Coordinates of C-alpha atoms in Angstrom, one line a residue:
Chain A
M178 CA 0.0 0.2 0.1
S179 CA 1.4 3.2 -1.0
S180 CA 2.2 5.9 2.2
L181 CA -1.1 8.1 0.0
G182 CA -2.9 5.4 0.9
R183 CA -2.6 4.5 4.3
W184 CA -2.3 8.2 5.5
W185 CA -5.9 8.5 3.7
L186 CA -7.0 4.9 5.6
A187 CA -5.8 6.5 9.0
G188 CA -7.9 9.8 8.5
A189 CA -11.1 8.0 7.4
A190 CA -10.4 5.9 10.8
A191 CA -9.9 8.7 13.1
A192 CA -13.0 10.5 11.3
I193 CA -14.8 7.0 12.2
L194 CA -13.9 7.3 15.7
I195 CA -14.4 11.0 16.5
G196 CA -18.1 10.8 14.9
A197 CA -18.9 7.4 16.3
P198 CA -22.5 8.2 18.3
R199 CA -22.8 7.9 21.8
A200 CA -25.1 4.8 23.2
A201 CA -28.0 4.9 22.6
R202 CA -30.8 6.0 24.6
A203 CA -35.0 6.1 24.5
Q204 CA -35.8 9.4 23.4
T205 CA -37.5 11.2 26.6
Q206 CA -41.3 12.9 26.7
A207 CA -39.9 16.5 25.8
E208 CA -37.5 15.5 22.9
Y209 CA -41.1 13.4 21.8
R210 CA -43.3 16.2 22.6
A211 CA -40.5 18.3 20.9
R212 CA -41.2 15.7 18.0
V213 CA -44.9 16.1 17.6
R214 CA -44.5 19.7 17.5
A215 CA -42.3 20.0 15.0
L216 CA -44.6 18.2 12.6
V217 CA -47.7 19.2 13.3
P218 CA -47.2 22.3 11.1
V219 CA -46.3 19.5 8.2
W220 CA -49.3 17.8 9.1
H221 CA -51.3 21.3 8.5
E222 CA -49.9 21.8 4.9
V223 CA -50.9 18.3 4.0
A224 CA -54.1 18.7 4.9
A225 CA -54.2 22.4 3.7
L226 CA -53.3 20.8 0.0
K227 CA -55.8 17.8 0.4
R228 CA -58.5 20.6 1.0
R229 CA -57.3 22.6 -2.5
E230 CA -57.2 18.8 -4.1
D231 CA -60.2 18.3 -2.8
S232 CA -61.6 21.7 -4.2
L233 CA -60.5 20.4 -7.8
A234 CA -62.2 17.3 -7.3
A235 CA -65.5 19.4 -6.6
L236 CA -65.6 21.2 -9.7
T237 CA -65.5 18.2 -11.8
L238 CA -67.8 16.6 -10.1
P239 CA -70.1 14.4 -12.8
S240 CA -73.6 16.1 -13.9
D241 CA -75.3 13.7 -14.5
T242 CA -78.0 13.1 -11.4
V243 CA -80.0 10.5 -10.8
R244 CA -83.2 11.2 -8.5
S245 CA -86.0 8.7 -6.3
G246 CA -87.3 10.3 -3.6
P247 CA -85.4 12.3 -1.6
L248 CA -82.2 10.5 -2.6
V249 CA -79.8 11.9 -5.2
L250 CA -76.8 10.5 -6.5
L251 CA -74.1 11.8 -9.0
A252 CA -72.5 9.8 -11.7
D253 CA -71.0 10.1 -15.2
S254 CA -72.4 9.2 -17.8
A255 CA -70.5 5.4 -17.6
L256 CA -72.2 4.8 -14.0
V257 CA -75.9 6.8 -14.6
G258 CA -77.5 3.8 -16.1
F259 CA -76.6 1.5 -12.6
A260 CA -77.0 4.8 -10.4
R261 CA -80.8 4.8 -12.4
R262 CA -81.1 1.0 -10.9
V263 CA -79.9 2.2 -7.3
A264 CA -81.8 4.2 -6.8
P265 CA -85.4 3.1 -6.4
P266 CA -84.6 0.2 -4.6
A267 CA -82.7 2.9 -2.3
A268 CA -85.1 5.6 -1.9
A269 CA -88.0 3.2 -1.4
A270 CA -85.4 1.2 1.8
L271 CA -85.4 4.4 3.5
D272 CA -88.5 5.5 2.8
R273 CA -90.2 2.4 4.4
R274 CA -87.8 3.1 7.4
F275 CA -87.6 6.7 8.1
G276 CA -89.9 8.6 6.1
H277 CA -89.3 12.1 6.5
A278 CA -87.0 12.1 8.3
A279 CA -85.0 11.3 5.0
E280 CA -85.7 14.7 3.9
I281 CA -82.3 15.6 4.6
L282 CA -81.0 13.2 2.3
R283 CA -81.7 16.3 -0.6
S284 CA -78.9 17.9 0.2
R285 CA -77.0 15.4 1.0
P286 CA -76.4 13.8 -2.6
Y287 CA -74.2 10.9 -2.8
L288 CA -71.3 10.1 -5.3
L289 CA -70.5 7.2 -7.7
S290 CA -67.4 6.7 -9.6
R291 CA -64.6 4.5 -10.6
P292 CA -61.9 6.0 -9.8
D293 CA -59.6 4.6 -12.5
S294 CA -62.2 6.8 -15.6
A295 CA -61.0 3.7 -18.4
G296 CA -61.7 0.8 -16.0
S297 CA -63.2 -2.5 -16.8
P298 CA -67.0 -3.3 -15.9
D299 CA -66.6 -5.4 -13.3
S300 CA -64.1 -2.7 -11.4
P301 CA -64.9 -1.5 -8.2
I302 CA -67.7 1.5 -7.8
S303 CA -66.9 4.2 -5.0
L304 CA -69.3 5.8 -3.2
S305 CA -68.9 9.1 -1.8
E306 CA -71.0 11.6 0.1
V307 CA -70.6 15.6 -1.3
D308 CA -71.2 18.2 1.7
G309 CA -72.7 21.5 1.2
T310 CA -69.5 22.8 -0.6
G311 CA -69.2 19.9 -3.1
Q312 CA -66.3 18.3 -2.3
A313 CA -66.9 14.4 -2.0
R314 CA -65.7 12.7 0.8
Y315 CA -64.7 8.9 -0.2
V316 CA -66.7 6.3 1.9
Q317 CA -66.2 3.0 0.3
S318 CA -66.3 0.8 -2.6
E319 CA -68.6 -1.9 -3.8
P320 CA -68.2 -4.3 -6.8
P321 CA -70.4 -3.3 -9.5
D322 CA -73.7 -5.3 -7.7
V323 CA -76.7 -3.3 -8.1
N324 CA -77.6 -5.2 -4.1
A325 CA -74.5 -4.5 -3.0
M326 CA -75.0 -1.3 -3.4
V327 CA -78.1 -0.1 -2.7
W328 CA -77.0 -1.6 0.7
A329 CA -74.1 0.7 0.9
V330 CA -76.2 3.8 -0.1
T331 CA -79.0 2.9 2.5
H332 CA -76.6 2.6 5.4
R333 CA -75.0 5.6 4.4
A334 CA -77.9 7.5 4.4
A335 CA -79.0 5.5 7.5
A336 CA -75.6 7.3 9.3
A337 CA -76.8 10.2 7.9
I338 CA -80.1 10.4 9.1
G339 CA -79.1 9.1 12.6
A340 CA -76.6 12.2 12.6
S341 CA -79.2 14.7 13.3
L342 CA -80.3 13.2 17.0
G343 CA -76.8 14.5 17.9
G344 CA -73.7 13.3 19.2
D345 CA -74.5 12.1 22.5
F346 CA -77.7 10.0 21.1
A347 CA -74.7 8.9 18.5
H348 CA -72.0 8.2 21.4
W349 CA -74.3 5.9 23.4
L350 CA -75.3 3.9 20.4
G351 CA -71.6 3.4 19.3
G352 CA -71.8 1.7 15.8
D353 CA -74.1 2.0 12.6
F354 CA -77.7 3.6 13.3
P355 CA -79.9 1.1 12.0
A356 CA -81.0 1.0 8.6
D357 CA -82.5 -2.7 8.5
T358 CA -85.4 -4.4 10.3
A359 CA -84.7 -7.2 13.1
T360 CA -83.3 -10.3 12.0
P361 CA -83.2 -13.4 13.9
A362 CA -79.5 -13.8 13.1
M363 CA -78.8 -9.5 14.6
W364 CA -81.3 -11.8 17.8
T365 CA -79.1 -14.7 18.6
G366 CA -76.4 -12.6 18.3
V367 CA -77.5 -10.0 21.0
R368 CA -78.3 -12.8 23.1
I369 CA -74.9 -14.2 22.9
D370 CA -73.8 -11.3 24.4
L371 CA -75.9 -11.3 27.2
V372 CA -75.5 -14.3 28.4
T373 CA -72.2 -14.3 28.1
S374 CA -71.3 -10.5 29.5
P375 CA -69.1 -10.5 32.7
F376 CA -71.3 -8.2 33.9
A377 CA -73.6 -8.5 37.1
M378 CA -76.2 -6.0 35.5
A379 CA -76.7 -7.9 31.8
R380 CA -76.5 -11.3 33.8
A381 CA -79.6 -9.8 36.2
C382 CA -81.2 -9.0 33.2
Y383 CA -80.9 -12.2 31.4
A384 CA -82.7 -13.5 34.7
G385 CA -85.1 -12.1 34.5
A386 CA -85.2 -8.5 36.0
D387 CA -86.4 -5.9 33.4
S388 CA -84.9 -3.0 35.2
A389 CA -81.5 -4.4 35.0
C390 CA -81.5 -4.2 31.2
A391 CA -82.4 -0.9 31.5
L392 CA -79.4 0.0 33.1
A393 CA -77.4 -2.8 31.3
L394 CA -78.4 -1.5 28.0
G395 CA -77.6 2.5 29.6
V396 CA -81.2 4.1 29.0
A397 CA -81.3 4.2 32.9
G398 CA -79.9 5.2 35.7
T399 CA -77.5 7.9 33.6
D400 CA -78.1 10.4 36.9
D401 CA -74.5 8.4 38.2
P402 CA -74.0 5.4 35.3
V403 CA -70.7 4.5 37.9
A404 CA -73.0 3.5 41.1
R405 CA -75.9 2.1 39.2
W406 CA -74.7 0.2 36.2
F407 CA -71.8 -1.5 37.7
D408 CA -71.1 -3.8 41.5
A409 CA -67.9 -3.0 43.0
S410 CA -65.8 -4.9 42.1
E411 CA -66.7 -4.0 38.1
R412 CA -65.4 -0.7 39.3
R413 CA -62.2 -2.0 40.8
D414 CA -62.0 -3.7 37.2
R415 CA -62.5 -0.7 35.3
V416 CA -60.0 1.3 36.8
R417 CA -57.9 -0.9 36.9
H418 CA -58.0 -0.7 33.1
L419 CA -57.5 2.9 33.4
T420 CA -54.8 4.5 31.1
Y421 CA -51.2 5.3 32.0
Q422 CA -51.4 9.4 32.5
Y423 CA -54.7 8.8 34.5
R424 CA -53.9 6.4 37.1
A425 CA -50.2 8.4 37.4
D426 CA -52.2 12.2 37.7
H427 CA -54.5 10.7 40.1
A428 CA -52.0 8.3 42.2
G429 CA -53.0 8.4 45.4
V430 CA -56.6 7.3 44.5
Y431 CA -55.9 4.7 42.4
N432 CA -54.1 2.7 45.5
A433 CA -57.2 3.1 47.6
C434 CA -59.3 2.2 45.1
V435 CA -56.8 -1.3 43.5
T436 CA -54.4 -1.3 46.6
L437 CA -56.7 -1.1 49.4
G438 CA -60.3 -2.3 47.4
A439 CA -61.8 0.8 48.7
D440 CA -65.5 1.0 46.9
T441 CA -65.7 4.8 47.3
A442 CA -62.2 5.4 46.0
C443 CA -62.9 3.3 42.4
A444 CA -66.1 5.4 42.3
A445 CA -64.9 8.5 43.2
L446 CA -61.6 8.0 40.4
L447 CA -64.5 7.1 37.5
R448 CA -66.5 9.8 37.9
L449 CA -63.7 11.6 37.2
M450 CA -64.1 10.9 33.6
P451 CA -66.1 12.4 31.3
T452 CA -69.9 10.5 31.5
A453 CA -69.5 10.0 27.6
D454 CA -66.8 7.2 28.2
V455 CA -68.0 5.3 30.9
D456 CA -69.6 2.8 28.1
P457 CA -72.6 0.9 29.6
P458 CA -72.1 -3.1 30.3
L459 CA -74.3 -4.2 26.9
G460 CA -72.1 -3.4 23.9
A461 CA -73.1 -1.6 20.8
S462 CA -75.3 -4.6 19.2
A463 CA -76.9 -4.1 21.7
R464 CA -78.3 -1.1 22.2
Q465 CA -78.2 -1.4 17.8
S466 CA -80.8 -4.2 18.4
L467 CA -82.9 -2.0 20.3
L468 CA -83.4 1.0 18.7
T469 CA -84.0 -1.4 15.5
L470 CA -86.1 -2.4 17.7
A471 CA -88.2 0.8 19.0
L472 CA -87.6 1.5 14.6
D473 CA -89.4 -1.7 13.4
L474 CA -92.7 -0.9 16.6
G475 CA -93.0 2.9 15.6
G476 CA -92.7 2.7 12.0
P477 CA -91.2 5.0 9.4
D478 CA -91.9 7.9 12.0
A479 CA -90.3 7.3 14.1
V480 CA -86.8 9.2 13.6
T481 CA -89.0 12.5 13.0
R482 CA -90.2 11.5 16.8
M483 CA -87.4 11.2 18.0
E484 CA -85.9 14.0 16.8
A485 CA -88.5 16.2 18.2
A486 CA -88.0 14.3 21.5
P487 CA -85.9 15.6 24.7
D488 CA -82.6 15.1 24.5
D489 CA -82.7 11.9 26.6
R490 CA -81.6 8.1 25.3
G491 CA -84.6 7.0 27.1
A492 CA -87.3 9.9 26.1
Q493 CA -85.7 9.7 22.3
L494 CA -86.0 5.5 22.0
A495 CA -89.3 6.1 23.7
A496 CA -91.2 8.1 20.9
A497 CA -88.9 5.5 18.7
G498 CA -90.6 3.1 19.2
G499 CA -94.7 4.6 20.1
I500 CA -94.5 3.0 23.9
P501 CA -92.9 3.9 27.4
V502 CA -89.5 2.7 27.2
D503 CA -89.3 0.1 30.3
S504 CA -92.3 -1.4 28.0
L505 CA -89.7 -1.3 24.9
V506 CA -86.8 -2.8 27.0
R507 CA -89.7 -5.7 28.4
V508 CA -90.2 -6.4 24.4
W509 CA -86.7 -6.5 23.9
R510 CA -85.3 -8.7 26.8
H511 CA -88.7 -11.3 25.5
D512 CA -87.1 -11.0 22.1
V513 CA -83.3 -11.7 23.6
V514 CA -84.3 -14.6 24.9
A515 CA -86.9 -16.5 22.9
A516 CA -84.3 -15.9 20.2
R517 CA -82.4 -19.1 21.8
S518 CA -85.3 -21.2 19.9
S519 CA -83.4 -20.0 16.8
N520 CA -80.8 -21.5 17.5
P521 CA -81.1 -25.3 18.2
S522 CA -79.2 -27.7 16.2
M523 CA -82.4 -29.1 14.7
S524 CA -86.0 -28.6 14.5
W525 CA -89.1 -30.5 14.1
G526 CA -89.8 -28.8 10.1
M527 CA -86.0 -29.6 9.0
A528 CA -86.8 -33.4 10.7
L529 CA -89.5 -33.7 8.2
T530 CA -88.4 -32.1 5.6
S531 CA -85.1 -34.2 5.3
L532 CA -87.1 -37.4 5.7
L533 CA -88.9 -35.7 2.5
W534 CA -86.0 -35.3 0.7
V535 CA -84.9 -39.0 1.6
A536 CA -88.2 -40.3 0.4
A537 CA -88.1 -38.8 -3.3
C538 CA -84.4 -39.7 -3.6
G539 CA -85.0 -43.0 -2.8
A540 CA -88.2 -43.1 -4.9
L541 CA -85.5 -41.6 -8.0
A542 CA -83.7 -44.6 -7.5
L543 CA -86.5 -47.1 -7.2
R544 CA -87.3 -45.8 -11.0
S545 CA -83.7 -46.1 -12.0
S546 CA -83.4 -49.3 -13.7
P547 CA -79.3 -49.5 -15.4
W548 CA -79.7 -53.3 -16.3
R549 CA -82.8 -52.6 -18.4
Chain B
M922 CA -83.6 -62.0 2.1
F923 CA -82.9 -58.5 3.7
K924 CA -80.6 -60.1 6.1
A925 CA -78.1 -61.9 3.4
I926 CA -78.4 -58.6 1.8
L927 CA -77.2 -56.8 4.9
K928 CA -74.8 -59.6 5.6
T929 CA -72.7 -59.1 2.2
Q930 CA -73.0 -55.2 1.9
W931 CA -71.5 -55.5 5.5
Q932 CA -68.3 -57.0 4.6
W933 CA -68.2 -53.9 1.8
T934 CA -68.4 -51.3 4.0
R935 CA -67.9 -51.8 7.2
T936 CA -64.1 -50.8 7.2
A937 CA -65.7 -47.1 6.3
V938 CA -68.5 -47.2 9.1
L939 CA -66.1 -48.4 11.8
L940 CA -63.8 -45.3 10.5
A941 CA -66.3 -42.8 10.7
A942 CA -67.6 -44.6 13.6
I943 CA -64.3 -43.6 15.3
A944 CA -64.4 -40.5 13.5
A945 CA -68.0 -38.9 14.9
F946 CA -67.1 -41.0 18.3
T947 CA -63.5 -38.5 19.1
M948 CA -64.7 -35.1 17.4
P949 CA -66.9 -33.9 19.8
L950 CA -64.4 -34.8 23.0
L951 CA -61.5 -33.1 20.6
S952 CA -63.7 -30.1 20.1
M953 CA -64.5 -29.5 23.8
N954 CA -60.8 -30.3 25.0
S955 CA -59.7 -27.9 22.0
N956 CA -61.3 -25.2 23.9
V957 CA -60.3 -23.5 27.4
P958 CA -63.3 -23.0 29.6
T959 CA -61.8 -19.8 30.8
I960 CA -61.7 -18.0 28.2
Q961 CA -64.4 -15.8 27.2
P962 CA -67.8 -17.7 26.0
R963 CA -67.7 -15.9 22.7
S964 CA -64.5 -17.5 21.7
F965 CA -65.8 -20.8 22.6
I966 CA -68.8 -20.5 20.8
S967 CA -66.8 -19.9 18.0
V968 CA -64.5 -22.2 18.4
M969 CA -67.8 -24.9 18.9
Q970 CA -68.7 -23.1 15.4
T971 CA -65.5 -23.5 13.5
W972 CA -66.1 -27.7 14.7
G973 CA -69.0 -27.7 13.1
V974 CA -67.7 -27.7 9.6
G975 CA -66.7 -31.2 10.6
Y976 CA -69.4 -32.8 11.4
V977 CA -71.2 -32.0 8.1
V978 CA -68.3 -32.8 6.1
L979 CA -68.6 -36.9 8.4
A980 CA -72.0 -36.7 7.8
A981 CA -71.9 -36.1 4.5
T982 CA -68.9 -38.3 3.9
V983 CA -70.5 -41.3 6.2
G984 CA -73.2 -40.7 3.4
L985 CA -71.5 -41.1 0.2
A986 CA -69.2 -43.9 1.2
V987 CA -72.2 -46.1 2.8
A988 CA -74.3 -45.2 -0.6
I989 CA -71.8 -45.6 -3.1
L990 CA -70.1 -48.8 -1.4
A991 CA -74.0 -50.7 -1.4
W992 CA -73.7 -50.7 -5.3
S993 CA -70.5 -51.1 -5.5
S994 CA -69.8 -54.8 -6.0
D995 CA -73.6 -54.6 -8.0
H996 CA -71.5 -52.3 -10.8
R997 CA -68.5 -54.8 -11.0
G998 CA -70.7 -57.6 -11.1
H999 CA -72.3 -55.4 -14.3
H1000 CA -75.7 -56.1 -12.1
V1001 CA -75.6 -59.9 -12.3
Y1002 CA -75.9 -61.3 -9.1
A1003 CA -78.9 -59.2 -8.4
L1004 CA -81.1 -60.3 -11.9
T1005 CA -80.2 -64.2 -10.7
L1006 CA -81.9 -63.3 -7.6
P1007 CA -86.1 -63.8 -7.7
V1008 CA -87.0 -60.6 -6.6
A1009 CA -88.0 -57.3 -8.6
R1010 CA -85.5 -54.6 -8.9
W1011 CA -87.8 -52.4 -6.9
R1012 CA -87.6 -54.7 -3.9
Y1013 CA -84.2 -55.4 -3.8
V1014 CA -82.8 -51.6 -4.2
L1015 CA -84.9 -51.1 -1.2
L1016 CA -83.0 -53.9 0.7
R1017 CA -80.0 -52.1 -0.5
F1018 CA -81.0 -48.7 0.7
G1019 CA -82.7 -50.7 3.8
A1020 CA -79.0 -51.8 4.5
G1021 CA -77.2 -49.1 3.9
V1022 CA -79.4 -46.5 6.3
V1023 CA -78.7 -49.1 9.0
F1024 CA -74.9 -49.1 8.2
L1025 CA -75.5 -45.6 9.6
V1026 CA -77.2 -46.4 12.9
P1027 CA -73.2 -47.2 14.2
V1028 CA -71.9 -43.6 13.3
V1029 CA -75.1 -41.4 14.4
A1030 CA -74.7 -43.6 17.6
A1031 CA -70.8 -43.4 17.9
L1032 CA -71.7 -39.2 17.6
G1033 CA -74.5 -39.0 20.0
A1034 CA -72.4 -41.4 22.5
G1035 CA -69.2 -38.9 21.9
A1036 CA -71.1 -35.9 22.8
L1037 CA -72.7 -36.6 25.8
L1038 CA -69.7 -37.7 27.2
A1039 CA -68.0 -34.9 26.1
V1040 CA -70.5 -32.4 27.3
T1041 CA -70.0 -34.4 30.9
M1042 CA -66.4 -35.0 30.7
F1043 CA -65.7 -30.7 30.5
P1044 CA -66.9 -28.0 31.8
I1045 CA -68.0 -24.9 30.2
P1046 CA -68.5 -21.3 30.3
Q1047 CA -71.4 -20.3 32.5
G1048 CA -75.3 -18.7 29.9
L1049 CA -74.0 -21.5 27.7
H1050 CA -75.9 -24.4 26.5
T1051 CA -75.4 -28.0 25.6
Y1052 CA -77.1 -29.4 22.7
P1053 CA -75.2 -33.5 22.4
W1054 CA -79.4 -34.7 21.7
A1055 CA -79.9 -32.0 18.8
L1056 CA -76.6 -32.3 17.4
T1057 CA -76.7 -36.2 17.2
A1058 CA -80.2 -36.0 15.4
R1059 CA -79.0 -33.4 13.4
F1060 CA -76.2 -35.0 12.4
G1061 CA -78.1 -38.7 11.7
F1062 CA -80.7 -36.9 9.3
A1063 CA -77.8 -34.7 6.7
A1064 CA -75.9 -38.0 6.6
L1065 CA -79.4 -39.7 5.8
V1066 CA -79.9 -37.4 2.9
A1067 CA -76.0 -37.4 1.7
F1068 CA -76.8 -41.4 1.8
A1069 CA -80.0 -40.6 -0.3
I1070 CA -78.9 -38.6 -2.7
F1071 CA -75.7 -40.2 -3.4
F1072 CA -77.8 -43.9 -3.3
A1073 CA -79.9 -42.5 -5.8
I1074 CA -77.0 -41.2 -8.3
S1075 CA -75.0 -44.8 -7.7
S1076 CA -77.9 -46.6 -8.7
A1077 CA -79.1 -44.8 -12.1
T1078 CA -78.2 -45.1 -15.5
A1079 CA -75.2 -43.1 -16.8
R1080 CA -77.8 -40.6 -18.5
T1081 CA -79.4 -40.0 -15.3
A1082 CA -75.6 -39.0 -13.8
G1083 CA -75.2 -36.8 -17.2
Y1084 CA -78.8 -35.2 -16.4
I1085 CA -77.4 -34.0 -13.2
L1086 CA -74.0 -32.7 -14.7
G1087 CA -75.7 -31.3 -17.3
A1088 CA -77.9 -29.6 -15.3
I1089 CA -75.0 -28.4 -12.6
A1090 CA -73.1 -27.3 -16.1
G1091 CA -76.4 -25.4 -17.3
V1092 CA -76.4 -23.1 -14.8
I1093 CA -72.5 -22.2 -15.1
V1094 CA -73.1 -21.9 -18.7
V1095 CA -76.7 -19.0 -18.3
Q1096 CA -74.4 -17.4 -15.7
F1097 CA -71.9 -17.1 -18.0
L1098 CA -73.8 -16.0 -20.9
A1099 CA -75.8 -13.5 -18.8
D1100 CA -72.5 -12.4 -17.1
A1101 CA -71.5 -11.7 -21.2
A1102 CA -74.9 -9.9 -21.9
G1103 CA -74.0 -7.5 -19.4
L1104 CA -77.0 -9.3 -17.3
H1105 CA -76.8 -8.4 -13.8
W1106 CA -78.4 -12.3 -12.7
D1107 CA -76.8 -14.2 -9.7
V1108 CA -77.8 -17.2 -11.2
V1109 CA -75.5 -19.6 -8.7
S1110 CA -76.3 -17.6 -6.1
H1111 CA -79.7 -17.8 -6.6
A1112 CA -79.4 -21.7 -7.6
V1113 CA -77.1 -22.6 -4.1
D1114 CA -79.6 -20.7 -2.0
L1115 CA -82.5 -22.8 -4.1
V1116 CA -80.6 -26.0 -2.5
L1117 CA -79.1 -25.2 0.7
A1118 CA -81.8 -22.5 1.6
Y1119 CA -85.2 -24.0 3.9
P1120 CA -86.4 -26.5 2.9
G1121 CA -84.2 -26.9 0.3
V1122 CA -82.0 -30.6 0.0
L1123 CA -79.5 -30.1 1.5
S1124 CA -80.7 -27.1 4.0
V1125 CA -80.0 -30.1 6.9
F1126 CA -76.1 -29.4 6.3
S1127 CA -76.7 -25.4 6.8
G1128 CA -77.0 -23.7 9.9
R1129 CA -75.6 -23.9 12.7
W1130 CA -73.5 -27.3 14.2
A1131 CA -72.4 -26.7 17.7
L1132 CA -72.0 -29.1 20.7
V1133 CA -71.8 -26.1 22.8
D1134 CA -74.4 -22.8 22.0
V1135 CA -76.3 -20.2 23.7

């Protein structure tokens, strides 16, 4: 190796040693916050760019409009025929379910488009919601099947109609606003939720206490949900699962609850949480089934009555169903418990049908004659 | 006469029946053993329903095997044995059919015994129920339907089998032509619904097959 080469190698080694990184260490919270703060302007910039892009897209919305009842679908010429097949059944379903409440859809068109305008007829179709400023917000894609798109449109429209009931009701519901009537499968699912719930209030509901059902569903006891929806062990369990930050901020109360088992401490800690963050014992599917039942009982004007009712979920549900909320919960419990009969492994009808098919196949075997 | 048919048919069928009976007996036990009673009841039910596919497959398989084996000797011997017997064809078919039905009994009984033993041996989460009798009944009817269908097909002429295959192919061809013509007809789905949805011929196979459910 030449002397120049040796000097070059020595210099490179010295540079590596001097510039060697310090030992790796985790970033502190302060550093993390600083990084987040540094990224916020970038996020704002990207969001602004996206808004500009959406505005430009809004200027190029297709002009073909398909109206059926209150439902308005926008589509380009390639999809206008598809939109004409989707709109009538979707509008009819919405009218049956929501009646006059569906009128809000007149100002909320839906856009059907293909991301790739030269795409094949089999490529998926995008469904977007168009807001008051003409901006389209992508919602979901469906295969080019009329039934699938009718389902998607009615469910998105149901969500839009349900949003008019306010954030508290939507938060309580915890899921999609029901566009369909109750089905045996829905009741079976709720029955599984009820019988397998770890909460004492749900077990009491299944055992026959209608008042416990109202509490487990969160339509009663909203004045003090922490005390009325849960027992002491459930309160302690909920406290145990609070976020680290929450526990750290209230370390003394937390320890009194979890370590010493003081129920008053558990309740006090849970009451510090926003009421909306305390979910009822029964899950979203059970609450959705209660609303579905109320809408089924109440008919097409159910949502209109809900909108006119006081801002209380019990009153809203009673208005929807046209019966007191206690009666509604009683009917709900009856339907959930009765769902067991729709879930046997065998029924007499099935047995009889099977025997008839066996006899039919036997008769076919008697008629055929391979040696004739 | 029935005794003689039963005896000869048993010789061809016994291996399949015994294997199926062992599978039927062990399946409920394995399904319960694969579950942990401390897991969430919903997960417990999911595991049970996963095993439900096994019961369906076993019922169809045992029906198919017993039906095919009932006619295999006749097909091999070009029906000479049957022609030498002093009985009408319809009576001969009934004897074969009856013998086949008898051979399904041990498999169904094995499933019932396994299911009863399983629900006795293994604990289940609170709130759930066991359905050993209902599951056994469903399995029995499903095996019987599968046996009757394959028995009819197996006893038929090649022309009849051709008709059946032709009908299936026809549905597929109609679906293809409808797609090509841009018609949004879902012929295959409707045909499948016709067969699998109540009161279709295979409706006993659809639905929930679970030893433990709500």
